[in-house]
Amino acid sequence: MNVSPLQEARYEYTPKLPGMLRNGISEICVNEGEATQSVADQDRIRELFPNTYGKKEITFSKGANTSEAKKQVVGVILSGGQAPGGHNVVSGLYDALKATNSENVLYGFKGGPSGLLEDDYLIFDDEYIDQFRNTGGFDIIGSGRTKLETEEQFEVATEVCRKHGITAIVIIGGDDSNTNAAVLAEYMAAKNTGVQVIGCPKTIDGDLKNDDIEASFGFDTATKTYSELIGNIERDCNSAKKYWHFIKVMGRSASHVALECALETQPNVCLISEEVAEKKMSLSQIADQIADSVVKRAENGLNYGVVIIPEGVVEFVPEFSALISEINEMLAGSKADAFNALPDWDAKYAFISKGLSGESMKVFEILPQPIQQQLFLDRDPHGNVQVSLIESEKLFSALVGARLEERRAAGTYRGKYSPLHHFFGYEGRCAFPSNFDADYCYSLGYNAFMLIQYGYTGYLSKVSNLSRPADEWVAGGMPITKMMNMERRHGEDKPVIRKALVELDGAPFKYFAAHRGEWAEKTCYTFPGAIQYFGPSSVCDITTRTLALEKGM
Amino acid sequence: MNVSPLQEARYEYTPKLPGMLRNGISEICVNEGEATQSVADQDRIRELFPNTYGKKEITFSKGANTSEAKKQVVGVILSGGQAPGGHNVVSGLYDALKATNSENVLYGFKGGPSGLLEDDYLIFDDEYIDQFRNTGGFDIIGSGRTKLETEEQFEVATEVCRKHGITAIVIIGGDDSNTNAAVLAEYMAAKNTGVQVIGCPKTIDGDLKNDDIEASFGFDTATKTYSELIGNIERDCNSAKKYWHFIKVMGRSASHVALECALETQPNVCLISEEVAEKKMSLSQIADQIADSVVKRAENGLNYGVVIIPEGVVEFVPEFSALISEINEMLAGSKADAFNALPDWDAKYAFISKGLSGESMKVFEILPQPIQQQLFLDRDPHGNVQVSLIESEKLFSALVGARLEERRAAGTYRGKYSPLHHFFGYEGRCAFPSNFDADYCYSLGYNAFMLIQYGYTGYLSKVSNLSRPADEWVAGGMPITKMMNMERRHGEDKPVIRKALVELDGAPFKYFAAHRGEWAEKTCYTFPGAIQYFGPSSVCDITTRTLALEKGM
């Protein structure tokens, strides 16, 4: 067997373009809007981007194509973690490029931005690209995490572009990669290299979102995949009636994924990191919140439930962050030697209790022993605690267990509590893109080429009105500098696209907050099931609840 | 939101019946075949089942219904772990029952067999049952693990049946539950209670399979759900190119699930417990087999891969089973007190190394410490090691890591090895049933009622020719005693349905064995994607590769 029946069938799928891109290349004209300003720190950003700042927003519409008829040689790069739909960005880009001029060429740089620096590439043709249409993964050219940000890298990139006669680079990536795309665009313009740079908004985390980007691609498919599994587990839980499932979902710094999954599946509890930070919640407070649901449900004979935990939540708990900082400080450099020389955990524990502040020691004491040991024993090459390795689903289930035993002793809880643990992450990053992501990504790529063809640089491929059917989508571009502000990163002020965290006064969170009391006590589970690619539009073509709520639908 | 869009759409699905059941109740006639014999131990089984042994196989066909026109009151029970499609067995049973006579009544006993003993039930009506059509889960009446096997239980069951005027019981369960159904049928016949008993073959494990049962329901949907996730991870793995994923899949005693997933996704390695037992493989040999794949792939620059591990594999490793027996013996009863009194792990380890035989100590020594500790510290109420809790995916990734370090030291391996771990089980047990399982289960239930209506007892609802389209399926019934033999269970000889393990000379394993060498070295991943309920028949209606291979397709 070479390809699965579904893959075979998905090859036949024709992604839907926004209405104004459906009339053929010769019928796409451009409309320029107002000149733009960055969302903050305008003077500073203008100064840093003298050649690309303040450009106009543009939208495409049906009309005679007035672009210059020159041969285009475009390079495309996939940057960072996989997100469903990446292959469709590439195929949309390729199709527009070839439809414009069959002599145009598309290079794919392999293994992420490093492929551009190392001149490691392939040249796309129909046969190759047809194997990847409407499929998941980034294996079409691979991806990587090299950051394109230094002057030296830009010089190398320029040289590679010159060698191949490349006229434009398309960077498909998250907030950092698009920030770097803007910096590269500015460099290319300043040096008069003749190379344009266009970005495309990717990330399953959903944190690349602002007034101009309604959704980053991949978020729809990834959250639908996790929601399928969470819903299945809810149904199992409601049938077996004997386990509390603690389910961690991917998404390190923002809780959009957890929140969307909660809106799709209505679990008993879902933690939202942004709320934890805003309310400065302690581990004990979080454990109590979950324990409250366990106790209330037990009173009604329901000794089971589902808790969703965003991957990065512990980093948002102030007292836990403080503990981590103290540990990093305590074992920095050669200070670790004395610790490492201690013979056993008891000796190490004594060392720790002497070294930590009273407040941090209180936090440390309530952690289950495997987590305590992990904090001290599994450190990265710089000696820092590897927060991303902390099994927070096990941490919280243990803390809740301890709370419940206290309540049992106090006579306020008589239930049974058997926790199970899950982590969903890798399962969702390379799923076959949903119809939404297949359409959206193909449109982003197609649109990216139209921006190139019309001579724009430093723009993000923008497709909006996404909560409506695809023929009503709006295609265009926005200067990346418009989305930027200055932020402190690694001790330096840098121009960056702001990471979008869950807004506690936004419609998605407010909907969740209005319903979670009922969900915590009763059983309100919903079961989304597997992503459907064929069948009723209500099942196959609807995007996220997050976007629907944001758009007031 | 009350129900998801998919659930709404699935309510509209009309399950497909076998052709001979499609003409309405009045056009279903019965054909009796030959008298049957049990597969082994005929004399002994005949003696144990004097009233139900040796009955004829029956099939249904189109023709005038000649069954007796009496009012039927049927009770249905879900037994054991959840499997997708259980709700459709109930709805098929209900529809046939009501279509035959609207006065007929269907009782659902709640929470498994204990519901019958405790007279805890509901009575189905259209409104209630319509909420569950084509959905996953067993929440329609719940399930449970109480075994119906003692004379006392049978007396209580008889009393409950008499009270409600129940004429038949349908038991939906695995091999043990169907064995018990046969024993209950014999009891009911011997006592002239007028209560018939019919079984339906359920289990995602796939180990209830024989000449008469081509597939147990739920296996199709569960393996498709796991294969979706494994395929997604393979695609991620092939894109990120940096992790070895160790994926454990549910299925305690047989490896059908792992094998089917391997056939669907073509991973680098898949362990098959039955082969491990047959070849008396040691942990080291298994680790070496996986390490061979890691090394070969590393030589080609592929420092990533996917390994599928059946949940119960360690119990099939002879030296590991021997170790477990010794530990259970060493800590039986009060002997545990001396061990428990030891102050720390070092002291405990010394105690262990004195107590174990030399051979078992060698096995113990190579285990990673968390597994060593788990074997001694997490024991069940009887003091036995809880083998099902052993994280075998972590065990094998650690053993492989140790092997690789040896090879690195010997200069025969220069790769990178970063393992990640997953366990897929609960995700698949309550998925929306695939079209296959929705159709098969509805047919099993419909057919079960026809067996009741025609007066049969001690029969299993049998639907066969399943690798063909549903209209070619064959509906009928087989005496459960025909599938039985005598086996030693808990120190007693008992009549049981034989558990079907993976046959090493069967077509599915042989196909796997013929291809695994290539899969181990190259990247031959296939990506099944999510279960599709609508769309091309090649995607939506095909059942497992296991069945196709067994049927020579």
mmCIF file of C-alpha atoms in Angstrom, chain A residues 1-7 9 82 87 131-132 135-140 142-143 145 225 228-229 231-233 235-243 245 263-266 344 346 391 394 420 422-424 426-432 511 524-536 538-540 542 545, chain B residues 1-7 9 82 87 131-132 135-140 142-143 145 225 228-229 231-233 235-243 245 263-266 344 346 391 394 420 422-424 426-432 511 524-536 538-540 542 545:
data_model
loop_
_atom_site.group_PDB
_atom_site.id
_atom_site.type_symbol
_atom_site.label_atom_id
_atom_site.label_comp_id
_atom_site.label_asym_id
_atom_site.label_seq_id
_atom_site.Cartn_x
_atom_site.Cartn_y
_atom_site.Cartn_z
ATOM 1 C CA MET A 1 0.000 0.000 0.000
ATOM 2 C CA ASN A 2 1.434 3.365 -0.972
ATOM 3 C CA VAL A 3 -1.217 5.833 0.037
ATOM 4 C CA SER A 4 -4.351 5.406 2.101
ATOM 5 C CA PRO A 5 -7.847 5.522 0.571
ATOM 6 C CA LEU A 6 -8.454 8.892 2.239
ATOM 7 C CA GLN A 7 -5.240 10.332 0.828
ATOM 8 C CA ALA A 9 -9.612 10.752 -2.272
ATOM 9 C CA GLN A 82 4.172 21.581 11.777
ATOM 10 C CA HIS A 87 1.329 21.740 1.894
ATOM 11 C CA GLN A 131 1.617 14.010 -4.109
ATOM 12 C CA PHE A 132 1.144 16.582 -1.364
ATOM 13 C CA THR A 135 -2.294 16.316 2.898
ATOM 14 C CA GLY A 136 -0.941 17.044 6.371
ATOM 15 C CA GLY A 137 2.666 17.413 7.409
ATOM 16 C CA PHE A 138 5.548 19.578 6.344
ATOM 17 C CA ASP A 139 7.417 16.741 4.678
ATOM 18 C CA ILE A 140 7.070 18.344 1.250
ATOM 19 C CA GLY A 142 10.677 19.780 5.754
ATOM 20 C CA SER A 143 10.822 22.530 8.336
ATOM 21 C CA ARG A 145 13.777 26.204 13.764
ATOM 22 C CA THR A 225 -8.320 16.508 16.170
ATOM 23 C CA GLU A 228 -12.327 14.416 18.588
ATOM 24 C CA LEU A 229 -10.156 12.590 21.125
ATOM 25 C CA GLY A 231 -14.983 13.934 23.077
ATOM 26 C CA ASN A 232 -14.285 10.224 22.667
ATOM 27 C CA ILE A 233 -12.761 10.135 26.133
ATOM 28 C CA ARG A 235 -18.062 9.469 26.056
ATOM 29 C CA ASP A 236 -15.913 6.677 27.477
ATOM 30 C CA CYS A 237 -15.842 8.409 30.832
ATOM 31 C CA ASN A 238 -19.625 8.788 30.788
ATOM 32 C CA SER A 239 -20.010 5.097 29.933
ATOM 33 C CA ALA A 240 -17.413 3.619 32.297
ATOM 34 C CA LYS A 241 -18.270 6.112 35.059
ATOM 35 C CA LYS A 242 -15.095 5.489 37.008
ATOM 36 C CA TYR A 243 -12.191 7.730 35.966
ATOM 37 C CA HIS A 245 -9.249 12.048 32.915
ATOM 38 C CA LEU A 263 -15.881 25.054 23.703
ATOM 39 C CA GLU A 264 -16.099 22.004 21.434
ATOM 40 C CA THR A 265 -16.384 19.362 24.155
ATOM 41 C CA GLN A 266 -17.760 21.054 27.317
ATOM 42 C CA ASP A 344 20.888 10.429 47.701
ATOM 43 C CA ASP A 346 17.275 12.706 51.198
ATOM 44 C CA GLU A 391 3.939 16.444 33.376
ATOM 45 C CA LYS A 394 0.065 14.353 36.650
ATOM 46 C CA LEU A 420 -5.932 8.832 34.203
ATOM 47 C CA HIS A 422 -3.258 11.967 28.484
ATOM 48 C CA PHE A 423 -1.238 14.402 26.406
ATOM 49 C CA PHE A 424 -2.404 15.403 22.959
ATOM 50 C CA TYR A 426 1.868 15.490 18.052
ATOM 51 C CA GLU A 427 -1.376 13.782 16.966
ATOM 52 C CA GLY A 428 -2.814 17.053 15.700
ATOM 53 C CA ARG A 429 0.061 18.856 14.004
ATOM 54 C CA CYS A 430 0.084 16.763 10.839
ATOM 55 C CA ALA A 431 -3.515 15.642 10.400
ATOM 56 C CA PHE A 432 -5.008 15.947 6.936
ATOM 57 C CA TYR A 511 -18.845 32.234 26.815
ATOM 58 C CA CYS A 524 -22.703 18.506 29.491
ATOM 59 C CA TYR A 525 -20.213 16.717 27.272
ATOM 60 C CA THR A 526 -20.414 17.132 23.502
ATOM 61 C CA PHE A 527 -18.778 14.708 21.103
ATOM 62 C CA PRO A 528 -17.370 16.336 17.969
ATOM 63 C CA GLY A 529 -16.142 13.080 16.423
ATOM 64 C CA ALA A 530 -13.574 12.772 13.654
ATOM 65 C CA ILE A 531 -12.929 15.545 11.137
ATOM 66 C CA GLN A 532 -15.178 15.051 8.115
ATOM 67 C CA TYR A 533 -13.995 16.003 4.647
ATOM 68 C CA PHE A 534 -17.073 14.932 2.714
ATOM 69 C CA GLY A 535 -20.743 15.338 3.574
ATOM 70 C CA PRO A 536 -23.025 18.027 4.974
ATOM 71 C CA SER A 538 -22.601 21.940 8.629
ATOM 72 C CA VAL A 539 -20.227 19.115 9.520
ATOM 73 C CA CYS A 540 -17.410 19.591 7.004
ATOM 74 C CA ILE A 542 -17.492 24.997 9.822
ATOM 75 C CA ARG A 545 -16.102 28.031 17.881
ATOM 76 C CA MET B 1 -24.665 23.400 22.399
ATOM 77 C CA ASN B 2 -26.346 20.061 23.067
ATOM 78 C CA VAL B 3 -25.038 17.803 20.366
ATOM 79 C CA SER B 4 -22.243 18.283 17.870
ATOM 80 C CA PRO B 5 -22.905 18.820 14.144
ATOM 81 C CA LEU B 6 -21.558 15.332 13.399
ATOM 82 C CA GLN B 7 -23.855 13.750 15.973
ATOM 83 C CA ALA B 9 -25.844 14.345 11.031
ATOM 84 C CA GLN B 82 -16.897 -0.119 25.740
ATOM 85 C CA HIS B 87 -25.774 1.595 20.809
ATOM 86 C CA GLN B 131 -30.692 10.064 20.960
ATOM 87 C CA PHE B 132 -28.243 7.177 20.709
ATOM 88 C CA THR B 135 -23.279 7.204 18.357
ATOM 89 C CA GLY B 136 -20.342 5.812 20.320
ATOM 90 C CA GLY B 137 -20.245 4.822 23.958
ATOM 91 C CA PHE B 138 -22.225 2.510 26.169
ATOM 92 C CA ASP B 139 -23.935 5.326 28.034
ATOM 93 C CA ILE B 140 -27.349 4.316 26.718
ATOM 94 C CA GLY B 142 -24.049 1.767 30.957
ATOM 95 C CA SER B 143 -21.917 -1.334 31.236
ATOM 96 C CA ARG B 145 -17.841 -6.128 34.703
ATOM 97 C CA THR B 225 -9.090 5.714 15.432
ATOM 98 C CA GLU B 228 -5.540 7.871 12.408
ATOM 99 C CA LEU B 229 -3.396 9.016 15.338
ATOM 100 C CA GLY B 231 -0.529 7.986 10.919
ATOM 101 C CA ASN B 232 -0.643 11.601 12.066
ATOM 102 C CA ILE B 233 2.352 10.972 14.315
ATOM 103 C CA ARG B 235 3.606 12.281 9.276
ATOM 104 C CA ASP B 236 4.805 14.532 12.089
ATOM 105 C CA CYS B 237 7.812 12.314 12.628
ATOM 106 C CA ASN B 238 8.621 12.401 8.926
ATOM 107 C CA SER B 239 8.340 16.201 8.935
ATOM 108 C CA ALA B 240 10.176 16.983 12.173
ATOM 109 C CA LYS B 241 12.742 14.215 11.583
ATOM 110 C CA LYS B 242 13.922 14.139 15.162
ATOM 111 C CA TYR B 243 11.964 11.750 17.376
ATOM 112 C CA HIS B 245 7.816 7.615 18.884
ATOM 113 C CA LEU B 263 -1.046 -2.903 8.489
ATOM 114 C CA GLU B 264 -2.818 0.468 8.246
ATOM 115 C CA THR B 265 0.192 2.676 8.974
ATOM 116 C CA GLN B 266 3.350 0.704 8.091
ATOM 117 C CA ASP B 344 15.103 3.116 51.434
ATOM 118 C CA ASP B 346 19.038 0.802 48.349
ATOM 119 C CA GLU B 391 4.577 1.601 31.039
ATOM 120 C CA LYS B 394 8.905 3.634 28.348
ATOM 121 C CA LEU B 420 8.653 10.163 22.866
ATOM 122 C CA HIS B 422 2.122 7.651 23.705
ATOM 123 C CA PHE B 423 -0.648 5.336 24.821
ATOM 124 C CA PHE B 424 -3.822 5.030 22.781
ATOM 125 C CA TYR B 426 -9.593 5.187 25.797
ATOM 126 C CA GLU B 427 -9.656 7.402 22.699
ATOM 127 C CA GLY B 428 -10.924 4.572 20.541
ATOM 128 C CA ARG B 429 -13.444 2.719 22.663
ATOM 129 C CA CYS B 430 -16.260 5.260 22.311
ATOM 130 C CA ALA B 431 -15.684 6.875 18.927
ATOM 131 C CA PHE B 432 -18.709 7.286 16.680
ATOM 132 C CA TYR B 511 1.781 -10.048 5.192
ATOM 133 C CA CYS B 524 6.952 3.458 4.195
ATOM 134 C CA TYR B 525 4.420 5.262 6.376
ATOM 135 C CA THR B 526 0.803 5.455 5.283
ATOM 136 C CA PHE B 527 -1.628 7.993 6.698
ATOM 137 C CA PRO B 528 -5.171 6.697 7.121
ATOM 138 C CA GLY B 529 -6.570 9.983 8.454
ATOM 139 C CA ALA B 530 -9.806 10.401 10.379
ATOM 140 C CA ILE B 531 -12.718 7.991 10.022
ATOM 141 C CA GLN B 532 -15.048 9.211 7.286
ATOM 142 C CA TYR B 533 -18.780 8.673 7.516
ATOM 143 C CA PHE B 534 -19.802 10.383 4.278
ATOM 144 C CA GLY B 535 -18.131 10.325 0.896
ATOM 145 C CA PRO B 536 -16.559 7.755 -1.423
ATOM 146 C CA SER B 538 -13.601 3.290 -0.817
ATOM 147 C CA VAL B 539 -12.961 5.629 2.102
ATOM 148 C CA CYS B 540 -16.111 5.204 4.192
ATOM 149 C CA ILE B 542 -14.040 -0.511 3.913
ATOM 150 C CA ARG B 545 -6.966 -4.893 6.539
#
